[in-house]
mmCIF file of N, CA and C in Angstrom:
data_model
loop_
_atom_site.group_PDB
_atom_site.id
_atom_site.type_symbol
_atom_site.label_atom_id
_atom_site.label_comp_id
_atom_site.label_asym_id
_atom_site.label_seq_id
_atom_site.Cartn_x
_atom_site.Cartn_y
_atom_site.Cartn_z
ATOM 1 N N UNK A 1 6.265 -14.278 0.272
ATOM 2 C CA UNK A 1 5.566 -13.213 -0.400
ATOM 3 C C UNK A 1 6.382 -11.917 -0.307
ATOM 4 N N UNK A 2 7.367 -12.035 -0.837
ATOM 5 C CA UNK A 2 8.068 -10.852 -0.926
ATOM 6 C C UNK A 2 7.623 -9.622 -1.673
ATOM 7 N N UNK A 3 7.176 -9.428 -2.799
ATOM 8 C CA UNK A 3 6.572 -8.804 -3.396
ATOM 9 C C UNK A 3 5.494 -9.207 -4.113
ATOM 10 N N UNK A 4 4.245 -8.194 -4.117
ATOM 11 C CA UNK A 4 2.901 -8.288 -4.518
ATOM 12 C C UNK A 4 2.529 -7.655 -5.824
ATOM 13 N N UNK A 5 3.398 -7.766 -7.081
ATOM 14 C CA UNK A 5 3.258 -6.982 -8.071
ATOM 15 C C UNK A 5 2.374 -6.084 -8.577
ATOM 16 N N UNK A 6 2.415 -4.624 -9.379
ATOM 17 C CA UNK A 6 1.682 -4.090 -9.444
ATOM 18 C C UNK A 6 0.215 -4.813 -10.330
ATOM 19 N N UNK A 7 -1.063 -4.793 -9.563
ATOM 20 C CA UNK A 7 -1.656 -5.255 -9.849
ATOM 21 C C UNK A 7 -3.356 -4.103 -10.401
ATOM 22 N N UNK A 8 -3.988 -4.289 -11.381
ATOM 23 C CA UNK A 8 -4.849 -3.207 -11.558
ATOM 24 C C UNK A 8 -6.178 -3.784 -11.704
ATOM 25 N N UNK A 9 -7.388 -3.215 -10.948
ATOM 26 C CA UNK A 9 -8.684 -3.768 -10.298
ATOM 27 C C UNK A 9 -9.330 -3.282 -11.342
ATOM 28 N N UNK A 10 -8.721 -2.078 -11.447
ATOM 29 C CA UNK A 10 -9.534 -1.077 -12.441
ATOM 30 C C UNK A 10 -9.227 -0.334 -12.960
ATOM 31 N N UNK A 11 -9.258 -0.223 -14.965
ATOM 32 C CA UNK A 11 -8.155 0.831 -15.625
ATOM 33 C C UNK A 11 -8.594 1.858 -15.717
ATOM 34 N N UNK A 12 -7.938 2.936 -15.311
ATOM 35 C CA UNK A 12 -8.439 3.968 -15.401
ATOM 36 C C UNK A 12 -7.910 4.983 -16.622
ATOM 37 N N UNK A 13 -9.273 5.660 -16.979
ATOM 38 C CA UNK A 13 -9.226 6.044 -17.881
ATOM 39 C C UNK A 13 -7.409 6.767 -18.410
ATOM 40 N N UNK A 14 -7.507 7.081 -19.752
ATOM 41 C CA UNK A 14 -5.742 7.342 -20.304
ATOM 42 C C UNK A 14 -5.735 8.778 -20.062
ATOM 43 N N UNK A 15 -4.356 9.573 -19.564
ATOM 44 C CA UNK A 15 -4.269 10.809 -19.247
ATOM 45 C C UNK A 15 -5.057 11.526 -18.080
ATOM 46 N N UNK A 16 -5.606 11.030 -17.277
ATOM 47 C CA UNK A 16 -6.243 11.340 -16.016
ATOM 48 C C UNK A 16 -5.483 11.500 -15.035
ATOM 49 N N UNK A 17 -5.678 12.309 -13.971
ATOM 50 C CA UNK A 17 -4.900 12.396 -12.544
ATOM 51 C C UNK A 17 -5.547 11.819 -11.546
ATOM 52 N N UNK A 18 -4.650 10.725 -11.045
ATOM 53 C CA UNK A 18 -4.896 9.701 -10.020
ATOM 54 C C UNK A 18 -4.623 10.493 -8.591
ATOM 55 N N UNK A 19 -4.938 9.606 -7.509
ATOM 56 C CA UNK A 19 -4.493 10.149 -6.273
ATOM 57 C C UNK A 19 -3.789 8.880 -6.608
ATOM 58 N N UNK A 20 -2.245 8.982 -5.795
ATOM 59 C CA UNK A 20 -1.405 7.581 -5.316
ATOM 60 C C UNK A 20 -1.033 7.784 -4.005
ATOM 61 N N UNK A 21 -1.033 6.647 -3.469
ATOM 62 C CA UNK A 21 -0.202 6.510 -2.107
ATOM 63 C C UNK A 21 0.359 5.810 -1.900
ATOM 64 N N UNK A 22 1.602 6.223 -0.798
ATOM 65 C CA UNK A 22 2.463 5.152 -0.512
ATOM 66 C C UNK A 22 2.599 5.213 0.778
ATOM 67 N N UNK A 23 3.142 3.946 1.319
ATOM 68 C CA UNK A 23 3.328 4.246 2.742
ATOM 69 C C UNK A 23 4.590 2.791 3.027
ATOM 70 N N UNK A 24 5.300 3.302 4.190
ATOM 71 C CA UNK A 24 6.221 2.414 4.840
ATOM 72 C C UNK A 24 6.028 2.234 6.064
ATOM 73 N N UNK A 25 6.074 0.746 6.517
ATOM 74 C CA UNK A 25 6.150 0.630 7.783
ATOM 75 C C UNK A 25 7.106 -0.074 8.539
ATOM 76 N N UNK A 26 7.309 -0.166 9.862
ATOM 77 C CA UNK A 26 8.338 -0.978 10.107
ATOM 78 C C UNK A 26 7.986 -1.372 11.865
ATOM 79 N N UNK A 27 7.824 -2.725 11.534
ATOM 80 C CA UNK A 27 7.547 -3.567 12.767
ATOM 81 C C UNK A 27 8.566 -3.447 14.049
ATOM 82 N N UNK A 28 7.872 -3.641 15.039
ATOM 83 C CA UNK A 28 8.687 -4.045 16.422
ATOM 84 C C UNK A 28 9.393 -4.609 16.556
ATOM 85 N N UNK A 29 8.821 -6.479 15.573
ATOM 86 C CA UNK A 29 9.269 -7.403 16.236
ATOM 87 C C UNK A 29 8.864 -8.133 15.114
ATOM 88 N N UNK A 30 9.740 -9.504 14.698
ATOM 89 C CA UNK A 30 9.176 -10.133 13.959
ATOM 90 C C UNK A 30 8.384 -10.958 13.880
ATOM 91 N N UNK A 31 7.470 -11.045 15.029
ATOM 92 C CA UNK A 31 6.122 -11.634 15.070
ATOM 93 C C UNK A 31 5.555 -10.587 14.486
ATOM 94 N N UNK A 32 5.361 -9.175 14.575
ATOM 95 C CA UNK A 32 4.489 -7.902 14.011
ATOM 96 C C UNK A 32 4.633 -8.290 12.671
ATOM 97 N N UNK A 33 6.199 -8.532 12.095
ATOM 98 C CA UNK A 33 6.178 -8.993 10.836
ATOM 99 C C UNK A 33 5.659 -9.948 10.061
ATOM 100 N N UNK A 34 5.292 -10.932 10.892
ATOM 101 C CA UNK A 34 4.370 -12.060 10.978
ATOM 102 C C UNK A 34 3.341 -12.036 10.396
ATOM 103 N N UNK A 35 2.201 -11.366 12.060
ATOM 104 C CA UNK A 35 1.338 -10.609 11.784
ATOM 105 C C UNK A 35 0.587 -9.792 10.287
ATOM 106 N N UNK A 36 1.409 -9.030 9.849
ATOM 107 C CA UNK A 36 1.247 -8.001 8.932
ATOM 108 C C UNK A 36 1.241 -8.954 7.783
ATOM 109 N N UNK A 37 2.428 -9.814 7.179
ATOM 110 C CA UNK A 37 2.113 -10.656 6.558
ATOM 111 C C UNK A 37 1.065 -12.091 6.414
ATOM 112 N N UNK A 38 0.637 -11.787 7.552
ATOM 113 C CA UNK A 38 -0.954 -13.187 7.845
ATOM 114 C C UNK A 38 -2.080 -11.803 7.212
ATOM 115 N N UNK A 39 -2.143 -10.896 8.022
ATOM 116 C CA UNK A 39 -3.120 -10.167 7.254
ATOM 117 C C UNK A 39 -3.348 -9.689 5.751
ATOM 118 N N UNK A 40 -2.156 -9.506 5.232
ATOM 119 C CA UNK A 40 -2.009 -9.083 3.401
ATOM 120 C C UNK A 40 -2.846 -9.969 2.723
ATOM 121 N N UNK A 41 -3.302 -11.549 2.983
ATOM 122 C CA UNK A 41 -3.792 -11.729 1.825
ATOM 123 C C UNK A 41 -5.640 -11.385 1.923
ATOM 124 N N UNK A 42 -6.368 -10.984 3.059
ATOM 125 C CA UNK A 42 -7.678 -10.567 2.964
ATOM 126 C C UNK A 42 -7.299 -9.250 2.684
ATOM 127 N N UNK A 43 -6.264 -8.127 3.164
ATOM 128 C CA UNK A 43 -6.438 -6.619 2.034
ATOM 129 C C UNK A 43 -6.395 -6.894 0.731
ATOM 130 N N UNK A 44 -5.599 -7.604 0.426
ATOM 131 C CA UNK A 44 -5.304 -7.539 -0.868
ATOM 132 C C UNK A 44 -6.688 -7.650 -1.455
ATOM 133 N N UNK A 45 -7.303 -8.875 -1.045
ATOM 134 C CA UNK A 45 -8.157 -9.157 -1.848
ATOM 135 C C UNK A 45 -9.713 -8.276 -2.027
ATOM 136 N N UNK A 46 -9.285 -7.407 -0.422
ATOM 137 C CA UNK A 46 -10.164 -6.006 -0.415
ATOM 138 C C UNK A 46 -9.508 -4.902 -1.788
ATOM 139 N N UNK A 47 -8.660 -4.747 -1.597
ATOM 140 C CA UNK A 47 -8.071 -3.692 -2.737
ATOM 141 C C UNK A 47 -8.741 -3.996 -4.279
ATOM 142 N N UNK A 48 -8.054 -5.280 -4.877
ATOM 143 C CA UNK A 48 -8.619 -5.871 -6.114
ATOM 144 C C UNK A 48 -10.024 -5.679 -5.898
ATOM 145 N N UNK A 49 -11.297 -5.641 -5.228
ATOM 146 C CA UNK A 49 -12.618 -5.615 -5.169
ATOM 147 C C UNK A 49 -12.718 -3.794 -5.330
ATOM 148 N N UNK A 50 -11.705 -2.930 -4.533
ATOM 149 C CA UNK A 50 -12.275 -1.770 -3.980
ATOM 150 C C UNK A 50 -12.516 -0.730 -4.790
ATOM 151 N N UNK A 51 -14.058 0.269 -5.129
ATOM 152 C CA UNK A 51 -14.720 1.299 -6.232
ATOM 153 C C UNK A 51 -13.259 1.982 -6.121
ATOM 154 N N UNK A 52 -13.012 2.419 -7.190
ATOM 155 C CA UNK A 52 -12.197 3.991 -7.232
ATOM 156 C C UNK A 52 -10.765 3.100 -7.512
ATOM 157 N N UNK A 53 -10.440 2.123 -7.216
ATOM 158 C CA UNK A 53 -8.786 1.215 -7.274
ATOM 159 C C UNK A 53 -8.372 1.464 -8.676
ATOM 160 N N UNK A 54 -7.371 1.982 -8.794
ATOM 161 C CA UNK A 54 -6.537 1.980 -10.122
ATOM 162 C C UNK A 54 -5.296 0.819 -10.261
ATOM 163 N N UNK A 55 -4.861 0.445 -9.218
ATOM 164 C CA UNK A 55 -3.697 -0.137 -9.049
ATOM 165 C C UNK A 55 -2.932 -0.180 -7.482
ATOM 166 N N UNK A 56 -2.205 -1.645 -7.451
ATOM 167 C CA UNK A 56 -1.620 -1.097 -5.683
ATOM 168 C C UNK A 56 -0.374 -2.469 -6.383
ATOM 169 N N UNK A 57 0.406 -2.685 -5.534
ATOM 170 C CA UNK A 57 1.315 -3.239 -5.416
ATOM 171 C C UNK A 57 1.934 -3.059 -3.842
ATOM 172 N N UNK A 58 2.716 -4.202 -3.099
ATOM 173 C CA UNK A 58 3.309 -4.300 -2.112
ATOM 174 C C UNK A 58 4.709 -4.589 -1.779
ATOM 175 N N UNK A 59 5.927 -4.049 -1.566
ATOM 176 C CA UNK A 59 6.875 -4.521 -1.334
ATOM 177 C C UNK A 59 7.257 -5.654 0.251
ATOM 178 N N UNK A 60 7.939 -6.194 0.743
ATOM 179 C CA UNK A 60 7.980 -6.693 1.767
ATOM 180 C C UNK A 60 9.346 -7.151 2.046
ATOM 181 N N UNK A 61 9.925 -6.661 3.080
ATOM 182 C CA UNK A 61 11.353 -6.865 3.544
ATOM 183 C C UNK A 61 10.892 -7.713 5.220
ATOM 184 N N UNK A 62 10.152 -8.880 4.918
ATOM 185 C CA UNK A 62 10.063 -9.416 6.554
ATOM 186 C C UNK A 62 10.875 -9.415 7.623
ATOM 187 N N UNK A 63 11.993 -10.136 7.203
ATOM 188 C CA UNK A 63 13.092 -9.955 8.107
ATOM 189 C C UNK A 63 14.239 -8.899 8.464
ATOM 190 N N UNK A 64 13.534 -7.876 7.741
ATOM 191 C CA UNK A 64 13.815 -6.291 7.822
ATOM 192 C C UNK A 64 12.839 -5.656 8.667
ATOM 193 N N UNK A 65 12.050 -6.618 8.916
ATOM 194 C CA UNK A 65 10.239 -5.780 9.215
ATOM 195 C C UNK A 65 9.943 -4.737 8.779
ATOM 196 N N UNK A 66 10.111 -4.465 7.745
ATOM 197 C CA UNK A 66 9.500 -3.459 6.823
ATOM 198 C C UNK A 66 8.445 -3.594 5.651
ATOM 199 N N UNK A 67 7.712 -3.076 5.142
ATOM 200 C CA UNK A 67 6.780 -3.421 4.199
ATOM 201 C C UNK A 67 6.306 -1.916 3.569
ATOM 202 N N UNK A 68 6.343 -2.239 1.957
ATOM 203 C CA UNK A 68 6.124 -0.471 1.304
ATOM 204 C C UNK A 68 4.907 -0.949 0.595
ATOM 205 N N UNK A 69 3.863 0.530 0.384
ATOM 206 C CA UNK A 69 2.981 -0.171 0.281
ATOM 207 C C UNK A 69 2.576 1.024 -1.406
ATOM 208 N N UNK A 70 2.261 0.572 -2.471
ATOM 209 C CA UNK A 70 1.883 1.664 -3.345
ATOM 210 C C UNK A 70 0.784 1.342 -3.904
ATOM 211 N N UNK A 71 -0.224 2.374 -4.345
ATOM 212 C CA UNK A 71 -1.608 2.837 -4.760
ATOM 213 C C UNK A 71 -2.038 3.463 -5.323
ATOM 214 N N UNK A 72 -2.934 3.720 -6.247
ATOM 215 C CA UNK A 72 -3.433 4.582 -6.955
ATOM 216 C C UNK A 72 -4.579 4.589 -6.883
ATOM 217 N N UNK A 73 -5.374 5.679 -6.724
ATOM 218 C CA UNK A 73 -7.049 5.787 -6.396
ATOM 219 C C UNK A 73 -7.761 7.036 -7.772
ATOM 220 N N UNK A 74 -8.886 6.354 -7.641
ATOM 221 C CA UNK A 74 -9.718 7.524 -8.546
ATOM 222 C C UNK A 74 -9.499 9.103 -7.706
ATOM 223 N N UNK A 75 -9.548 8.909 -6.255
ATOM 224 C CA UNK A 75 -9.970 9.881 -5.699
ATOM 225 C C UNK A 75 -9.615 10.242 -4.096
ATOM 226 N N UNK A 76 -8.892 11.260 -3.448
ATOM 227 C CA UNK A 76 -8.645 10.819 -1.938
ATOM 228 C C UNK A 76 -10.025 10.179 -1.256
ATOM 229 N N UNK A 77 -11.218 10.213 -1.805
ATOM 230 C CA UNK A 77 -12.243 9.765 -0.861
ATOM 231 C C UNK A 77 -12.471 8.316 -1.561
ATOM 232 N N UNK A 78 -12.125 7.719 -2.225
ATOM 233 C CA UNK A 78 -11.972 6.505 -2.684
ATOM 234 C C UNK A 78 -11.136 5.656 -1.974
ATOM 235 N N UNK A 79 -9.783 6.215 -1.496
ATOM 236 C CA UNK A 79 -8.847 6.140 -0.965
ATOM 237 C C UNK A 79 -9.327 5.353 0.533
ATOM 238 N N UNK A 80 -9.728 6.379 1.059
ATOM 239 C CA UNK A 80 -10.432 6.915 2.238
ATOM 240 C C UNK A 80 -11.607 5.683 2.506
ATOM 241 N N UNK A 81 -12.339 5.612 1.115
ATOM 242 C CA UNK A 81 -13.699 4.288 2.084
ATOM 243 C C UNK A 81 -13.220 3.609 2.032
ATOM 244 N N UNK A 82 -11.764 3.175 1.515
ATOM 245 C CA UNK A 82 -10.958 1.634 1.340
ATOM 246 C C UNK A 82 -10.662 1.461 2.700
ATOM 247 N N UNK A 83 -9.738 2.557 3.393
ATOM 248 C CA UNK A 83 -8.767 1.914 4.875
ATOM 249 C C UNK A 83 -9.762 2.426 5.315
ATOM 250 N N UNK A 84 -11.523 2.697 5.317
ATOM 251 C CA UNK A 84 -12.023 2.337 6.667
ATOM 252 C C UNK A 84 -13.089 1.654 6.260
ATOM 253 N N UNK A 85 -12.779 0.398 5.768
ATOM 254 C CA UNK A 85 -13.790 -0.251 5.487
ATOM 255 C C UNK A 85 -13.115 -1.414 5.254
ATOM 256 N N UNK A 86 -14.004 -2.648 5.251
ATOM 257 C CA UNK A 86 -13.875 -4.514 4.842
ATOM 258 C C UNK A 86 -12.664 -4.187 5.892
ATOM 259 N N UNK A 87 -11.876 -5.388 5.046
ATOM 260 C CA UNK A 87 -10.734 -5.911 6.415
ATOM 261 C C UNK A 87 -9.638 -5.212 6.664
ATOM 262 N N UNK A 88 -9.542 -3.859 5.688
ATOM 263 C CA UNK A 88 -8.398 -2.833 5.958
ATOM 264 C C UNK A 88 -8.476 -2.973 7.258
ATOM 265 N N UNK A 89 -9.625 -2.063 7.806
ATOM 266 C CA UNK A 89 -9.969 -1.619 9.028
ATOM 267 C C UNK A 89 -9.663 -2.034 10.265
ATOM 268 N N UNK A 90 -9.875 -3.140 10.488
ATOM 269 C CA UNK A 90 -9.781 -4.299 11.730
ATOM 270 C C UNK A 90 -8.409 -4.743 11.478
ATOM 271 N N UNK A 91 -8.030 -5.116 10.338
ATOM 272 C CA UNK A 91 -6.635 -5.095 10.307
ATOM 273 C C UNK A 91 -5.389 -3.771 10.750
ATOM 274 N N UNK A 92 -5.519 -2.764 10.060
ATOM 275 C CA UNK A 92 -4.906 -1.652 10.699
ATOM 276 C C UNK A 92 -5.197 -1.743 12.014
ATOM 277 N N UNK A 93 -5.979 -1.194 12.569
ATOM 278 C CA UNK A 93 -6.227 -0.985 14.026
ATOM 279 C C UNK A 93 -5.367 -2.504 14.821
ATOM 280 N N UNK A 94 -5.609 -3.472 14.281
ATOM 281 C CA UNK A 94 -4.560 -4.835 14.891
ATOM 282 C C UNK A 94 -2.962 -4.629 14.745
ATOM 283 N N UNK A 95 -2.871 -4.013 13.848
ATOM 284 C CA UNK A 95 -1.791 -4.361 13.917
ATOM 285 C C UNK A 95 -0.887 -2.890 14.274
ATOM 286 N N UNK A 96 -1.851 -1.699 15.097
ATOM 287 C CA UNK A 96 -1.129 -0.634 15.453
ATOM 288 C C UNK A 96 -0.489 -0.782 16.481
ATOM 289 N N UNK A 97 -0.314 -1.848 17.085
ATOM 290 C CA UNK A 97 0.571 -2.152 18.314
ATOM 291 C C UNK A 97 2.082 -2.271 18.183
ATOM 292 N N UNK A 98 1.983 -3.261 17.055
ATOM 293 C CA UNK A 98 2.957 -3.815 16.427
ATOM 294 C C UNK A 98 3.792 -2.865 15.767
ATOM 295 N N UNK A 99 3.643 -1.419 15.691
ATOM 296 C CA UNK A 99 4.188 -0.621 14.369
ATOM 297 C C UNK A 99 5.180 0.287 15.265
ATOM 298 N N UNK A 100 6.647 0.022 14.680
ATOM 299 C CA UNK A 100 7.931 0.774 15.399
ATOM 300 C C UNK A 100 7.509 2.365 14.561
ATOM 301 N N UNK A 101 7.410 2.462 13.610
ATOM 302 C CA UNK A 101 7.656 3.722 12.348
ATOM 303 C C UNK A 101 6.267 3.217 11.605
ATOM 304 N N UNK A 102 6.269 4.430 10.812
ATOM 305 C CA UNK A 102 5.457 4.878 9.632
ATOM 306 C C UNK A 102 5.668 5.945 9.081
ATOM 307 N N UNK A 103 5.523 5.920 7.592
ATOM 308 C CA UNK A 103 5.740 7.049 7.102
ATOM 309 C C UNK A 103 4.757 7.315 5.647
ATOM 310 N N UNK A 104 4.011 7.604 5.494
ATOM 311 C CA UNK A 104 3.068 7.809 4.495
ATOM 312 C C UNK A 104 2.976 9.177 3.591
ATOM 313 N N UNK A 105 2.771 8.893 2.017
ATOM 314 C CA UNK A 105 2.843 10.136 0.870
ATOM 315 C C UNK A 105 1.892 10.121 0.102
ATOM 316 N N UNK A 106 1.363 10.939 -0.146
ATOM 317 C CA UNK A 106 0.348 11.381 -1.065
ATOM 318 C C UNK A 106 0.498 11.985 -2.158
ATOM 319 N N UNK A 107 0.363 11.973 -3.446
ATOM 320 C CA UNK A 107 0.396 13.185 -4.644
ATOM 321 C C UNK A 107 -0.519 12.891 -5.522
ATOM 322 N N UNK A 108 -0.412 14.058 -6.416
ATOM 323 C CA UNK A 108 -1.432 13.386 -7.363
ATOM 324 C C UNK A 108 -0.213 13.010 -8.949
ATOM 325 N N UNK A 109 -0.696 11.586 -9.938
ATOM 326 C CA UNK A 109 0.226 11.822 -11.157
ATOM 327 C C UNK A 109 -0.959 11.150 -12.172
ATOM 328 N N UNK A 110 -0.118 11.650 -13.519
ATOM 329 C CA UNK A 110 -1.407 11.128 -14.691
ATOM 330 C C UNK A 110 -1.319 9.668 -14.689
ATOM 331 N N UNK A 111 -2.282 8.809 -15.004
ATOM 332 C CA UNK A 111 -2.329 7.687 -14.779
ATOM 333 C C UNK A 111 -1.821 6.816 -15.587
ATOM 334 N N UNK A 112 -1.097 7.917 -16.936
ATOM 335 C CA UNK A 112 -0.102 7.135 -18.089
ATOM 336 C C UNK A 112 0.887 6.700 -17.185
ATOM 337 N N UNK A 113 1.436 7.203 -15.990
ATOM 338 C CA UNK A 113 2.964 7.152 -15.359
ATOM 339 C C UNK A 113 2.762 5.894 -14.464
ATOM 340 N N UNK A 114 1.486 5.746 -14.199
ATOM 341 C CA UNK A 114 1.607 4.205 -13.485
ATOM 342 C C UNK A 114 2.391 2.808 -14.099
ATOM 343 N N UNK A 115 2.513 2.195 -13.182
ATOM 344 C CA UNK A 115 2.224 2.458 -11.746
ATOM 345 C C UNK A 115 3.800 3.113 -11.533
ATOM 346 N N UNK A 116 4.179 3.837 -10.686
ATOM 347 C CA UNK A 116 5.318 4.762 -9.892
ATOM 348 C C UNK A 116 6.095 3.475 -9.852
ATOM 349 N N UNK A 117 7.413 3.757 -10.001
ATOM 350 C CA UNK A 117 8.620 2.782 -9.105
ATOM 351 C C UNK A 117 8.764 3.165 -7.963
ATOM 352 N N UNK A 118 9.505 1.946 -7.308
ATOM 353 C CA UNK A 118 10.001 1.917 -6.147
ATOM 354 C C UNK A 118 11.006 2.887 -5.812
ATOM 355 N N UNK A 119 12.024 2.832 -6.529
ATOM 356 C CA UNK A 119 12.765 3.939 -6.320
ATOM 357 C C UNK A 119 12.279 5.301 -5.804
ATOM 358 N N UNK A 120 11.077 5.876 -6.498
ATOM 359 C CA UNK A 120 10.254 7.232 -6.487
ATOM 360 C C UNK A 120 9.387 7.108 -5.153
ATOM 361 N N UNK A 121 9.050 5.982 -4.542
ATOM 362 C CA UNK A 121 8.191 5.756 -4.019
ATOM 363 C C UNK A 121 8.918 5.672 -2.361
ATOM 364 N N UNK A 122 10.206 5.065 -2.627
ATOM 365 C CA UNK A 122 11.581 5.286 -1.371
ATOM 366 C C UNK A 122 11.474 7.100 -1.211
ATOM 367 N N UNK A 123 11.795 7.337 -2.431
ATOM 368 C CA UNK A 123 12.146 8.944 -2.385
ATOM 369 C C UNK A 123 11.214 9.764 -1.619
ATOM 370 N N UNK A 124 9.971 9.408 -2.110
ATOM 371 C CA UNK A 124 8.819 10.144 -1.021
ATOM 372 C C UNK A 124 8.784 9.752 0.229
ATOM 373 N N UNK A 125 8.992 8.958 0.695
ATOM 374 C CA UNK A 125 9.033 8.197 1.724
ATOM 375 C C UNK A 125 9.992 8.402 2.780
ATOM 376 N N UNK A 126 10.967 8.774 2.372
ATOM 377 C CA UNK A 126 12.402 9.640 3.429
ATOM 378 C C UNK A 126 12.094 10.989 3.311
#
């Protein structure tokens, strides 16, 4: 599961401003990498369900232990009942042991520009 293509739960309306996020992480150890990849397929399937979801997609460098993560929300509080709620939750908190780095970005863009590349999404991210 190297990559989780951009995938959309819910279209959001044309010319609107999304919240997006991105975030990078990078494991200890490659059991963390493990880990992180045993958990992706119940978020995922939280995300595709979650109010406010415009779109997310996942990159994954396992044997890099790295994993990028991108999003688009109706709203930061949309955002917000996602990672503390269903299996985000219990998952994050599991797997904060495991986490060497993190680095997480926020902005807002119109929702014609979705979903963001990777490239743009590196850029925020350093």
């Amino acid at each position: 599961m190297p990559t989780l293509p951009w995938t959309v739960p819910h279209r959001p309306p044309r010319a609107t401003e999304v919240h997006v996020f991105a975030s990078r992480f990078e494991t200890r150890t490659l059991w963390g990498a493990l880990k992180f990849l045993a958990a992706t397929p119940r978020v995922w399937r939280q995300v595709r369900s979650a109010p406010g979801a415009y779109g997310a997609a996942l990159k994954a460098e396992p044997f890099r232990r790295t994993f990028w993560t991108l999003s688009a929300w109706e709203s930061p509080e949309a955002l917000k009942a996602f990672a503390r709620s269903g299996t985000h939750a219990p998952a994050a908190r599991g797997l904060s042991g495991q986490m060497r780095d993190a680095a997480f970005a926020t902005w807002s863009a119109s929702s014609d520009d979705l979903p963001v590349s990777w490239p743009e999404v590196r850029r925020r991210l350093t």
